[in-house]
PDB file of C-alpha atoms in Angstrom:
ATOM      1  CA  UNK A   1      16.558  13.682   1.700  1.00 52.00           C
ATOM      2  CA  UNK A   2      15.068  10.494   0.231  1.00 67.00           C
ATOM      3  CA  UNK A   3      12.207   8.889   2.130  1.00 74.00           C
ATOM      4  CA  UNK A   4      13.139   5.880   4.270  1.00 82.00           C
ATOM      5  CA  UNK A   5      10.350   3.666   2.921  1.00 89.00           C
ATOM      6  CA  UNK A   6      11.115   0.540   5.004  1.00 91.00           C
ATOM      7  CA  UNK A   7      10.963   2.622   8.194  1.00 90.00           C
ATOM      8  CA  UNK A   8       7.803   4.396   7.021  1.00 93.00           C
ATOM      9  CA  UNK A   9       6.189   1.030   6.231  1.00 95.00           C
ATOM     10  CA  UNK A  10       6.959  -0.480   9.620  1.00 95.00           C
ATOM     11  CA  UNK A  11       5.806   2.688  11.403  1.00 95.00           C
ATOM     12  CA  UNK A  12       2.515   2.378   9.516  1.00 97.00           C
ATOM     13  CA  UNK A  13       2.220  -1.282  10.530  1.00 97.00           C
ATOM     14  CA  UNK A  14       2.809  -0.373  14.167  1.00 97.00           C
ATOM     15  CA  UNK A  15       0.260   2.447  14.136  1.00 97.00           C
ATOM     16  CA  UNK A  16      -2.305   0.133  12.565  1.00 97.00           C
ATOM     17  CA  UNK A  17      -1.779  -2.938  14.756  1.00 97.00           C
ATOM     18  CA  UNK A  18      -1.381  -1.105  18.068  1.00 97.00           C
ATOM     19  CA  UNK A  19      -4.365   1.143  17.328  1.00 97.00           C
ATOM     20  CA  UNK A  20      -6.413  -1.896  16.378  1.00 96.00           C
ATOM     21  CA  UNK A  21      -5.427  -3.767  19.537  1.00 96.00           C
ATOM     22  CA  UNK A  22      -6.165  -0.858  21.864  1.00 97.00           C
ATOM     23  CA  UNK A  23      -9.256   0.425  20.101  1.00 96.00           C
ATOM     24  CA  UNK A  24     -10.869  -2.980  19.604  1.00 94.00           C
ATOM     25  CA  UNK A  25     -10.333  -4.001  23.231  1.00 92.00           C
ATOM     26  CA  UNK A  26     -11.821  -0.684  24.374  1.00 93.00           C
ATOM     27  CA  UNK A  27     -14.732  -1.184  21.945  1.00 92.00           C
ATOM     28  CA  UNK A  28     -15.341  -4.606  23.458  1.00 88.00           C
ATOM     29  CA  UNK A  29     -15.783  -2.958  26.873  1.00 87.00           C
ATOM     30  CA  UNK A  30     -18.052  -0.025  26.029  1.00 87.00           C
ATOM     31  CA  UNK A  31     -19.711  -1.354  22.856  1.00 84.00           C
ATOM     32  CA  UNK A  32     -20.543  -4.949  23.725  1.00 81.00           C
ATOM     33  CA  UNK A  33     -22.108  -6.667  26.685  1.00 76.00           C
ATOM     34  CA  UNK A  34     -20.259  -9.507  28.412  1.00 70.00           C
ATOM     35  CA  UNK A  35     -22.091 -12.327  26.649  1.00 68.00           C
ATOM     36  CA  UNK A  36     -21.510 -10.841  23.194  1.00 69.00           C
ATOM     37  CA  UNK A  37     -17.732 -10.496  23.095  1.00 67.00           C
ATOM     38  CA  UNK A  38     -17.034 -14.003  21.880  1.00 66.00           C
ATOM     39  CA  UNK A  39     -20.064 -14.641  19.682  1.00 62.00           C
ATOM     40  CA  UNK A  40     -20.479 -11.216  18.057  1.00 60.00           C
ATOM     41  CA  UNK A  41     -16.885 -10.462  17.089  1.00 69.00           C
ATOM     42  CA  UNK A  42     -14.712 -13.494  17.877  1.00 75.00           C
ATOM     43  CA  UNK A  43     -12.761 -10.962  19.925  1.00 83.00           C
ATOM     44  CA  UNK A  44      -9.976 -13.217  21.182  1.00 86.00           C
ATOM     45  CA  UNK A  45      -8.474 -14.139  17.748  1.00 89.00           C
ATOM     46  CA  UNK A  46      -8.468 -10.485  16.676  1.00 92.00           C
ATOM     47  CA  UNK A  47      -6.763  -9.348  19.873  1.00 92.00           C
ATOM     48  CA  UNK A  48      -4.181 -12.121  19.779  1.00 93.00           C
ATOM     49  CA  UNK A  49      -3.533 -11.575  16.073  1.00 95.00           C
ATOM     50  CA  UNK A  50      -3.016  -7.815  16.287  1.00 96.00           C
ATOM     51  CA  UNK A  51      -0.913  -8.235  19.425  1.00 95.00           C
ATOM     52  CA  UNK A  52       1.344 -10.791  17.745  1.00 96.00           C
ATOM     53  CA  UNK A  53       1.793  -8.611  14.656  1.00 97.00           C
ATOM     54  CA  UNK A  54       2.569  -5.572  16.826  1.00 97.00           C
ATOM     55  CA  UNK A  55       5.231  -7.631  18.610  1.00 96.00           C
ATOM     56  CA  UNK A  56       6.839  -8.682  15.306  1.00 96.00           C
ATOM     57  CA  UNK A  57       6.720  -5.200  13.786  1.00 97.00           C
ATOM     58  CA  UNK A  58       8.204  -3.715  16.970  1.00 97.00           C
ATOM     59  CA  UNK A  59      11.229  -5.968  16.542  1.00 94.00           C
ATOM     60  CA  UNK A  60      11.656  -4.883  12.921  1.00 95.00           C
ATOM     61  CA  UNK A  61      11.159  -1.230  13.869  1.00 94.00           C
ATOM     62  CA  UNK A  62      13.910  -1.472  16.496  1.00 93.00           C
ATOM     63  CA  UNK A  63      16.429  -2.664  13.919  1.00 93.00           C
ATOM     64  CA  UNK A  64      15.408  -0.027  11.352  1.00 91.00           C
ATOM     65  CA  UNK A  65      15.430   2.808  13.902  1.00 88.00           C
ATOM     66  CA  UNK A  66      18.859   1.788  15.185  1.00 89.00           C
ATOM     67  CA  UNK A  67      20.200   1.745  11.630  1.00 88.00           C
ATOM     68  CA  UNK A  68      18.689   5.166  10.901  1.00 84.00           C
ATOM     69  CA  UNK A  69      20.191   6.686  14.066  1.00 82.00           C
ATOM     70  CA  UNK A  70      23.611   5.134  13.423  1.00 82.00           C
ATOM     71  CA  UNK A  71      23.572   5.933   9.700  1.00 83.00           C
ATOM     72  CA  UNK A  72      24.197   2.286   8.767  1.00 84.00           C
ATOM     73  CA  UNK A  73      22.426   0.087   6.158  1.00 85.00           C
ATOM     74  CA  UNK A  74      19.283  -1.796   7.149  1.00 83.00           C
ATOM     75  CA  UNK A  75      21.008  -5.088   6.435  1.00 84.00           C
ATOM     76  CA  UNK A  76      22.960  -6.727   7.934  1.00 85.00           C
ATOM     77  CA  UNK A  77      21.460  -5.862  11.316  1.00 87.00           C
ATOM     78  CA  UNK A  78      23.726  -3.586  13.332  1.00 84.00           C
ATOM     79  CA  UNK A  79      23.640  -5.245  16.754  1.00 89.00           C
ATOM     80  CA  UNK A  80      25.922  -2.631  18.322  1.00 89.00           C
ATOM     81  CA  UNK A  81      23.562   0.149  17.234  1.00 89.00           C
ATOM     82  CA  UNK A  82      20.599  -1.746  18.681  1.00 92.00           C
ATOM     83  CA  UNK A  83      22.439  -2.223  21.985  1.00 91.00           C
ATOM     84  CA  UNK A  84      23.218   1.495  22.168  1.00 90.00           C
ATOM     85  CA  UNK A  85      19.613   2.391  21.319  1.00 89.00           C
ATOM     86  CA  UNK A  86      18.191   0.118  24.015  1.00 92.00           C
ATOM     87  CA  UNK A  87      20.690   1.104  26.680  1.00 90.00           C
ATOM     88  CA  UNK A  88      21.071   4.836  26.214  1.00 77.00           C
ATOM     89  CA  UNK A  89      17.945   6.392  24.735  1.00 89.00           C
ATOM     90  CA  UNK A  90      14.375   7.169  25.721  1.00 89.00           C
ATOM     91  CA  UNK A  91      13.198   5.445  22.536  1.00 89.00           C
ATOM     92  CA  UNK A  92      14.959   2.267  23.660  1.00 92.00           C
ATOM     93  CA  UNK A  93      13.318   2.407  27.074  1.00 93.00           C
ATOM     94  CA  UNK A  94       9.932   2.980  25.409  1.00 94.00           C
ATOM     95  CA  UNK A  95      10.528  -0.074  23.202  1.00 95.00           C
ATOM     96  CA  UNK A  96      11.185  -2.274  26.238  1.00 96.00           C
ATOM     97  CA  UNK A  97       8.056  -0.968  27.959  1.00 96.00           C
ATOM     98  CA  UNK A  98       6.091  -1.753  24.787  1.00 97.00           C
ATOM     99  CA  UNK A  99       7.308  -5.330  24.738  1.00 97.00           C
ATOM    100  CA  UNK A 100       6.263  -5.871  28.363  1.00 97.00           C
ATOM    101  CA  UNK A 101       2.894  -4.228  27.693  1.00 98.00           C
ATOM    102  CA  UNK A 102       2.272  -6.443  24.656  1.00 97.00           C
ATOM    103  CA  UNK A 103       3.017  -9.567  26.676  1.00 96.00           C
ATOM    104  CA  UNK A 104       0.519  -8.427  29.320  1.00 95.00           C
ATOM    105  CA  UNK A 105      -2.042  -7.646  26.610  1.00 95.00           C
ATOM    106  CA  UNK A 106      -1.603 -11.136  25.155  1.00 94.00           C
ATOM    107  CA  UNK A 107      -2.148 -12.707  28.567  1.00 92.00           C
ATOM    108  CA  UNK A 108      -5.329 -10.675  28.971  1.00 91.00           C
ATOM    109  CA  UNK A 109      -6.486 -11.587  25.454  1.00 89.00           C
ATOM    110  CA  UNK A 110      -6.137 -15.297  26.210  1.00 86.00           C
ATOM    111  CA  UNK A 111      -8.619 -14.858  29.050  1.00 81.00           C
ATOM    112  CA  UNK A 112     -10.833 -12.170  27.507  1.00 65.00           C
ATOM    113  CA  UNK A 113     -14.140 -13.523  26.300  1.00 57.00           C
ATOM    114  CA  UNK A 114     -17.105 -12.925  28.539  1.00 53.00           C
ATOM    115  CA  UNK A 115     -15.296 -11.343  31.463  1.00 58.00           C
ATOM    116  CA  UNK A 116     -14.624  -7.619  31.747  1.00 60.00           C
ATOM    117  CA  UNK A 117     -11.443  -7.592  33.839  1.00 65.00           C
ATOM    118  CA  UNK A 118      -9.160  -9.464  31.389  1.00 85.00           C
ATOM    119  CA  UNK A 119     -10.413  -7.221  28.578  1.00 87.00           C
ATOM    120  CA  UNK A 120      -9.636  -4.222  30.764  1.00 90.00           C
ATOM    121  CA  UNK A 121      -6.093  -5.575  31.109  1.00 92.00           C
ATOM    122  CA  UNK A 122      -5.811  -5.778  27.317  1.00 94.00           C
ATOM    123  CA  UNK A 123      -7.071  -2.213  26.901  1.00 95.00           C
ATOM    124  CA  UNK A 124      -4.741  -0.839  29.596  1.00 96.00           C
ATOM    125  CA  UNK A 125      -1.666  -2.728  28.408  1.00 97.00           C
ATOM    126  CA  UNK A 126      -2.249  -2.009  24.725  1.00 97.00           C
ATOM    127  CA  UNK A 127      -2.888   1.642  25.572  1.00 97.00           C
ATOM    128  CA  UNK A 128       0.548   1.770  27.215  1.00 98.00           C
ATOM    129  CA  UNK A 129       2.065   0.042  24.169  1.00 98.00           C
ATOM    130  CA  UNK A 130       0.419   2.526  21.805  1.00 97.00           C
ATOM    131  CA  UNK A 131       1.537   5.483  23.940  1.00 97.00           C
ATOM    132  CA  UNK A 132       5.187   4.407  23.653  1.00 96.00           C
ATOM    133  CA  UNK A 133       5.106   5.404  19.969  1.00 95.00           C
ATOM    134  CA  UNK A 134       5.225   9.015  21.176  1.00 93.00           C
ATOM    135  CA  UNK A 135       8.922   8.481  21.998  1.00 90.00           C
ATOM    136  CA  UNK A 136       9.725   7.452  18.417  1.00 86.00           C
ATOM    137  CA  UNK A 137       8.328  10.596  16.812  1.00 79.00           C
ATOM    138  CA  UNK A 138       8.323  14.356  17.245  1.00 75.00           C
ATOM    139  CA  UNK A 139       6.545  14.189  20.605  1.00 67.00           C
ATOM    140  CA  UNK A 140       9.814  13.595  22.439  1.00 66.00           C
ATOM    141  CA  UNK A 141      11.972  16.191  20.668  1.00 69.00           C
ATOM    142  CA  UNK A 142      11.357  19.179  22.980  1.00 66.00           C
ATOM    143  CA  UNK A 143      12.698  19.860  26.459  1.00 70.00           C
ATOM    144  CA  UNK A 144      11.339  21.467  29.635  1.00 73.00           C
ATOM    145  CA  UNK A 145       7.658  22.233  30.054  1.00 78.00           C
ATOM    146  CA  UNK A 146       7.218  22.477  26.289  1.00 80.00           C
ATOM    147  CA  UNK A 147       8.511  18.939  25.981  1.00 79.00           C
ATOM    148  CA  UNK A 148       6.023  17.654  28.550  1.00 86.00           C
ATOM    149  CA  UNK A 149       3.105  19.451  26.885  1.00 90.00           C
ATOM    150  CA  UNK A 150       4.140  18.053  23.512  1.00 90.00           C
ATOM    151  CA  UNK A 151       4.595  14.526  24.838  1.00 92.00           C
ATOM    152  CA  UNK A 152       1.262  14.459  26.697  1.00 93.00           C
ATOM    153  CA  UNK A 153      -0.549  15.901  23.672  1.00 94.00           C
ATOM    154  CA  UNK A 154       1.055  13.290  21.428  1.00 94.00           C
ATOM    155  CA  UNK A 155       0.068  10.443  23.754  1.00 96.00           C
ATOM    156  CA  UNK A 156      -3.538  11.638  23.996  1.00 96.00           C
ATOM    157  CA  UNK A 157      -3.601  12.070  20.217  1.00 96.00           C
ATOM    158  CA  UNK A 158      -2.376   8.500  19.734  1.00 96.00           C
ATOM    159  CA  UNK A 159      -4.883   7.029  22.197  1.00 97.00           C
ATOM    160  CA  UNK A 160      -7.812   8.953  20.731  1.00 97.00           C
ATOM    161  CA  UNK A 161      -6.892   7.980  17.187  1.00 96.00           C
ATOM    162  CA  UNK A 162      -6.453   4.377  18.332  1.00 97.00           C
ATOM    163  CA  UNK A 163      -9.904   4.370  19.890  1.00 96.00           C
ATOM    164  CA  UNK A 164     -11.378   5.568  16.586  1.00 95.00           C
ATOM    165  CA  UNK A 165      -9.458   3.004  14.526  1.00 95.00           C
ATOM    166  CA  UNK A 166     -10.503   0.167  16.836  1.00 94.00           C
ATOM    167  CA  UNK A 167     -14.128   1.282  16.820  1.00 93.00           C
ATOM    168  CA  UNK A 168     -14.118   1.272  13.011  1.00 94.00           C
ATOM    169  CA  UNK A 169     -12.724  -2.260  13.086  1.00 94.00           C
ATOM    170  CA  UNK A 170     -15.344  -3.417  15.576  1.00 92.00           C
ATOM    171  CA  UNK A 171     -18.250  -1.745  13.793  1.00 92.00           C
ATOM    172  CA  UNK A 172     -16.976  -2.990  10.443  1.00 92.00           C
ATOM    173  CA  UNK A 173     -16.920  -6.579  11.694  1.00 89.00           C
ATOM    174  CA  UNK A 174     -20.506  -6.197  12.893  1.00 90.00           C
ATOM    175  CA  UNK A 175     -21.963  -4.698   9.707  1.00 89.00           C
ATOM    176  CA  UNK A 176     -19.904  -6.846   7.315  1.00 87.00           C
ATOM    177  CA  UNK A 177     -21.234 -10.127   8.724  1.00 84.00           C
ATOM    178  CA  UNK A 178     -22.610 -12.384   6.001  1.00 80.00           C
ATOM    179  CA  UNK A 179     -26.363 -12.238   5.395  1.00 77.00           C
ATOM    180  CA  UNK A 180     -26.941 -15.836   6.474  1.00 79.00           C
ATOM    181  CA  UNK A 181     -25.498 -15.051   9.938  1.00 78.00           C
ATOM    182  CA  UNK A 182     -27.535 -11.901  10.508  1.00 82.00           C
ATOM    183  CA  UNK A 183     -30.584 -12.290  12.716  1.00 81.00           C
ATOM    184  CA  UNK A 184     -32.743  -9.919  14.764  1.00 83.00           C
ATOM    185  CA  UNK A 185     -30.448 -10.145  17.789  1.00 82.00           C
ATOM    186  CA  UNK A 186     -27.391  -9.230  15.726  1.00 84.00           C
ATOM    187  CA  UNK A 187     -29.189  -6.284  14.138  1.00 87.00           C
ATOM    188  CA  UNK A 188     -30.198  -4.993  17.585  1.00 85.00           C
ATOM    189  CA  UNK A 189     -26.649  -5.430  18.848  1.00 86.00           C
ATOM    190  CA  UNK A 190     -25.234  -3.615  15.810  1.00 88.00           C
ATOM    191  CA  UNK A 191     -27.544  -0.641  16.286  1.00 87.00           C
ATOM    192  CA  UNK A 192     -26.701  -0.435  19.975  1.00 86.00           C
ATOM    193  CA  UNK A 193     -22.969  -0.479  19.193  1.00 88.00           C
ATOM    194  CA  UNK A 194     -23.359   2.217  16.532  1.00 88.00           C
ATOM    195  CA  UNK A 195     -25.410   4.370  18.870  1.00 84.00           C
ATOM    196  CA  UNK A 196     -23.071   3.721  21.801  1.00 82.00           C
ATOM    197  CA  UNK A 197     -20.052   4.968  19.887  1.00 86.00           C
ATOM    198  CA  UNK A 198     -21.777   8.349  19.533  1.00 79.00           C
ATOM    199  CA  UNK A 199     -20.725   9.684  22.951  1.00 79.00           C
ATOM    200  CA  UNK A 200     -17.319   8.020  22.848  1.00 87.00           C
ATOM    201  CA  UNK A 201     -16.779   9.312  19.324  1.00 88.00           C
ATOM    202  CA  UNK A 202     -17.560  12.878  20.396  1.00 89.00           C
ATOM    203  CA  UNK A 203     -14.913  12.710  23.125  1.00 92.00           C
ATOM    204  CA  UNK A 204     -12.440  11.099  20.730  1.00 94.00           C
ATOM    205  CA  UNK A 205     -12.932  13.767  18.060  1.00 94.00           C
ATOM    206  CA  UNK A 206     -12.676  16.575  20.617  1.00 94.00           C
ATOM    207  CA  UNK A 207      -9.395  15.198  21.967  1.00 96.00           C
ATOM    208  CA  UNK A 208      -7.963  14.698  18.469  1.00 96.00           C
ATOM    209  CA  UNK A 209      -8.823  18.273  17.483  1.00 95.00           C
ATOM    210  CA  UNK A 210      -7.365  19.863  20.643  1.00 96.00           C
ATOM    211  CA  UNK A 211      -4.179  17.795  20.669  1.00 95.00           C
ATOM    212  CA  UNK A 212      -3.826  18.243  16.912  1.00 93.00           C
ATOM    213  CA  UNK A 213      -3.898  22.014  17.331  1.00 93.00           C
ATOM    214  CA  UNK A 214      -1.254  21.802  20.077  1.00 92.00           C
ATOM    215  CA  UNK A 215       0.980  19.606  17.907  1.00 90.00           C
ATOM    216  CA  UNK A 216       0.546  21.918  14.917  1.00 89.00           C
ATOM    217  CA  UNK A 217       1.506  24.922  17.024  1.00 89.00           C
ATOM    218  CA  UNK A 218       4.626  23.154  18.343  1.00 88.00           C
ATOM    219  CA  UNK A 219       5.696  21.476  15.083  1.00 88.00           C
ATOM    220  CA  UNK A 220       4.745  24.113  12.525  1.00 87.00           C
ATOM    221  CA  UNK A 221       4.493  27.411  14.357  1.00 80.00           C
ATOM    222  CA  UNK A 222       2.189  30.278  13.477  1.00 78.00           C
ATOM    223  CA  UNK A 223       4.864  32.019  11.423  1.00 82.00           C
ATOM    224  CA  UNK A 224       5.180  29.020   9.091  1.00 81.00           C
ATOM    225  CA  UNK A 225       1.471  28.578   8.360  1.00 83.00           C
ATOM    226  CA  UNK A 226       1.400  30.863   5.267  1.00 84.00           C
ATOM    227  CA  UNK A 227       4.195  28.866   3.602  1.00 83.00           C
ATOM    228  CA  UNK A 228       3.003  25.442   4.745  1.00 86.00           C
ATOM    229  CA  UNK A 229       2.175  24.260   1.225  1.00 85.00           C
ATOM    230  CA  UNK A 230       5.704  24.871  -0.046  1.00 86.00           C
ATOM    231  CA  UNK A 231       7.295  21.994   1.894  1.00 89.00           C
ATOM    232  CA  UNK A 232       6.823  18.235   1.723  1.00 91.00           C
ATOM    233  CA  UNK A 233       5.934  18.198   5.418  1.00 92.00           C
ATOM    234  CA  UNK A 234       3.334  20.905   4.912  1.00 92.00           C
ATOM    235  CA  UNK A 235       1.721  19.255   1.897  1.00 94.00           C
ATOM    236  CA  UNK A 236       1.456  15.932   3.717  1.00 95.00           C
ATOM    237  CA  UNK A 237      -0.038  17.682   6.741  1.00 94.00           C
ATOM    238  CA  UNK A 238      -2.609  19.478   4.583  1.00 95.00           C
ATOM    239  CA  UNK A 239      -3.561  16.150   2.975  1.00 96.00           C
ATOM    240  CA  UNK A 240      -3.912  14.589   6.421  1.00 96.00           C
ATOM    241  CA  UNK A 241      -6.193  17.415   7.588  1.00 95.00           C
ATOM    242  CA  UNK A 242      -8.341  17.085   4.452  1.00 96.00           C
ATOM    243  CA  UNK A 243      -8.765  13.355   5.070  1.00 96.00           C
ATOM    244  CA  UNK A 244      -9.594  13.989   8.717  1.00 96.00           C
ATOM    245  CA  UNK A 245     -12.244  16.490   7.643  1.00 95.00           C
ATOM    246  CA  UNK A 246     -13.701  13.825   5.348  1.00 95.00           C
ATOM    247  CA  UNK A 247     -13.822  11.398   8.265  1.00 94.00           C
ATOM    248  CA  UNK A 248     -15.661  13.958  10.375  1.00 94.00           C
ATOM    249  CA  UNK A 249     -18.278  14.364   7.646  1.00 94.00           C
ATOM    250  CA  UNK A 250     -18.703  10.589   7.352  1.00 93.00           C
ATOM    251  CA  UNK A 251     -18.883  10.145  11.129  1.00 91.00           C
ATOM    252  CA  UNK A 252     -21.576  12.830  11.340  1.00 91.00           C
ATOM    253  CA  UNK A 253     -23.459  11.160   8.493  1.00 92.00           C
ATOM    254  CA  UNK A 254     -23.305   7.831  10.302  1.00 89.00           C
ATOM    255  CA  UNK A 255     -24.465   9.240  13.599  1.00 88.00           C
ATOM    256  CA  UNK A 256     -27.240  11.581  12.519  1.00 89.00           C
ATOM    257  CA  UNK A 257     -28.601   9.943   9.362  1.00 91.00           C
ATOM    258  CA  UNK A 258     -27.477   6.390   8.694  1.00 90.00           C
ATOM    259  CA  UNK A 259     -27.750   5.034  12.243  1.00 89.00           C
ATOM    260  CA  UNK A 260     -31.312   6.401  12.790  1.00 89.00           C
ATOM    261  CA  UNK A 261     -32.269   5.083   9.349  1.00 90.00           C
ATOM    262  CA  UNK A 262     -30.833   1.706  10.288  1.00 89.00           C
ATOM    263  CA  UNK A 263     -32.870   1.694  13.510  1.00 88.00           C
ATOM    264  CA  UNK A 264     -36.059   2.385  11.567  1.00 88.00           C
ATOM    265  CA  UNK A 265     -35.237  -0.312   9.029  1.00 88.00           C
ATOM    266  CA  UNK A 266     -34.712  -2.878  11.779  1.00 82.00           C
ATOM    267  CA  UNK A 267     -38.124  -1.986  13.232  1.00 81.00           C
ATOM    268  CA  UNK A 268     -39.803  -2.477   9.839  1.00 81.00           C
ATOM    269  CA  UNK A 269     -37.883  -5.657   9.007  1.00 76.00           C
ATOM    270  CA  UNK A 270     -36.305  -4.225   5.834  1.00 78.00           C
ATOM    271  CA  UNK A 271     -32.706  -3.581   6.815  1.00 82.00           C
ATOM    272  CA  UNK A 272     -30.738  -4.495   3.675  1.00 84.00           C
ATOM    273  CA  UNK A 273     -30.596  -1.029   2.113  1.00 87.00           C
ATOM    274  CA  UNK A 274     -29.714   0.739   5.386  1.00 86.00           C
ATOM    275  CA  UNK A 275     -27.078  -1.872   6.171  1.00 89.00           C
ATOM    276  CA  UNK A 276     -25.568  -1.455   2.700  1.00 91.00           C
ATOM    277  CA  UNK A 277     -25.309   2.309   3.228  1.00 92.00           C
ATOM    278  CA  UNK A 278     -23.570   1.783   6.568  1.00 92.00           C
ATOM    279  CA  UNK A 279     -21.136  -0.660   5.002  1.00 92.00           C
ATOM    280  CA  UNK A 280     -20.237   1.820   2.273  1.00 94.00           C
ATOM    281  CA  UNK A 281     -19.769   4.697   4.697  1.00 93.00           C
ATOM    282  CA  UNK A 282     -17.614   2.661   7.096  1.00 93.00           C
ATOM    283  CA  UNK A 283     -15.541   1.312   4.191  1.00 94.00           C
ATOM    284  CA  UNK A 284     -14.789   4.837   2.944  1.00 95.00           C
ATOM    285  CA  UNK A 285     -14.013   5.982   6.491  1.00 94.00           C
ATOM    286  CA  UNK A 286     -11.642   3.037   6.924  1.00 95.00           C
ATOM    287  CA  UNK A 287      -9.900   3.919   3.643  1.00 96.00           C
ATOM    288  CA  UNK A 288      -9.393   7.447   4.983  1.00 96.00           C
ATOM    289  CA  UNK A 289      -7.873   5.996   8.158  1.00 96.00           C
ATOM    290  CA  UNK A 290      -5.425   3.898   6.134  1.00 96.00           C
ATOM    291  CA  UNK A 291      -4.321   6.956   4.164  1.00 97.00           C
ATOM    292  CA  UNK A 292      -4.026   9.097   7.305  1.00 97.00           C
ATOM    293  CA  UNK A 293      -1.872   6.491   9.059  1.00 96.00           C
ATOM    294  CA  UNK A 294       0.330   6.329   5.957  1.00 96.00           C
ATOM    295  CA  UNK A 295       0.786  10.105   6.008  1.00 96.00           C
ATOM    296  CA  UNK A 296       1.447  10.127   9.771  1.00 95.00           C
ATOM    297  CA  UNK A 297       4.082   7.414   9.325  1.00 94.00           C
ATOM    298  CA  UNK A 298       5.788   9.520   6.661  1.00 94.00           C
ATOM    299  CA  UNK A 299       5.479  12.793   8.587  1.00 93.00           C
ATOM    300  CA  UNK A 300       7.235  11.228  11.570  1.00 89.00           C
ATOM    301  CA  UNK A 301      10.397  10.778   9.498  1.00 88.00           C
ATOM    302  CA  UNK A 302      10.500  14.391   8.244  1.00 89.00           C
ATOM    303  CA  UNK A 303      11.819  17.522   9.903  1.00 86.00           C
ATOM    304  CA  UNK A 304       8.901  19.791  10.872  1.00 85.00           C
ATOM    305  CA  UNK A 305       9.027  23.501   9.937  1.00 81.00           C
ATOM    306  CA  UNK A 306       9.436  24.645  13.544  1.00 66.00           C
ATOM    307  CA  UNK A 307      12.645  22.591  13.884  1.00 60.00           C
ATOM    308  CA  UNK A 308      14.125  24.114  10.751  1.00 53.00           C
ATOM    309  CA  UNK A 309      13.887  27.679  12.048  1.00 49.00           C
TER     310      UNK A 309
END
């Protein structure tokens, strides 16, 4: 079966924008103090921008998903198929919940600068919006207790990955600031944010690993592991795991070598080299994220080995 590239592209856009919205709002809560959220990151424009894009891409995704389910062309838009999808499927209900959640997130973003509560509303609402993607993939394909385990694992996987993506965005905005706008206060803030993500990052990685193992067991099955590399799904999954392993190495490098080196450089007043190393590491890690989200978007359109048995 040929790949449905328009659907894959819009799935990627949704993963990226919803992860950015959720993860960046969460980063603003645990990584920044109240007085820093407007000045350090210009948080409001980023939240409003990612929320708006997620809203637009959700509309496109609805039309493409309806066409795929009905077996009709992408254009012209099949309004009857969309009506059936919204009225009679779990994916349609999830889409409506996502729209409501994105509206609530936008309301919170309009108020979220120095205050914690509106930012908490953005994080909660965008987390709900991100979780609804579980109903458009393999997480909703099983029934009974297996279905619930799969769905919960998929949701936790999405939220953990979103937290990582948003943290990379937040940290990237901090370290990529132009030299003329970097002062001692910004350097101190940047180090604190890098150090603060250490504990959160450990929990995020642990959740991704555990839920990833559950999803692999349910989607691939132990019996299919030896032949995993013989299928398109298996090769994409192997590539995803290799990229994730690379991200783990880079995250460990950031936490145990680059961040302490950055702290020492700030103390000595010679931070340019350490900051350059952090920028390079975060840029490579972000590139890995982009490739992983691309693979995940493609994998979600393929039949997993366990379903083919």
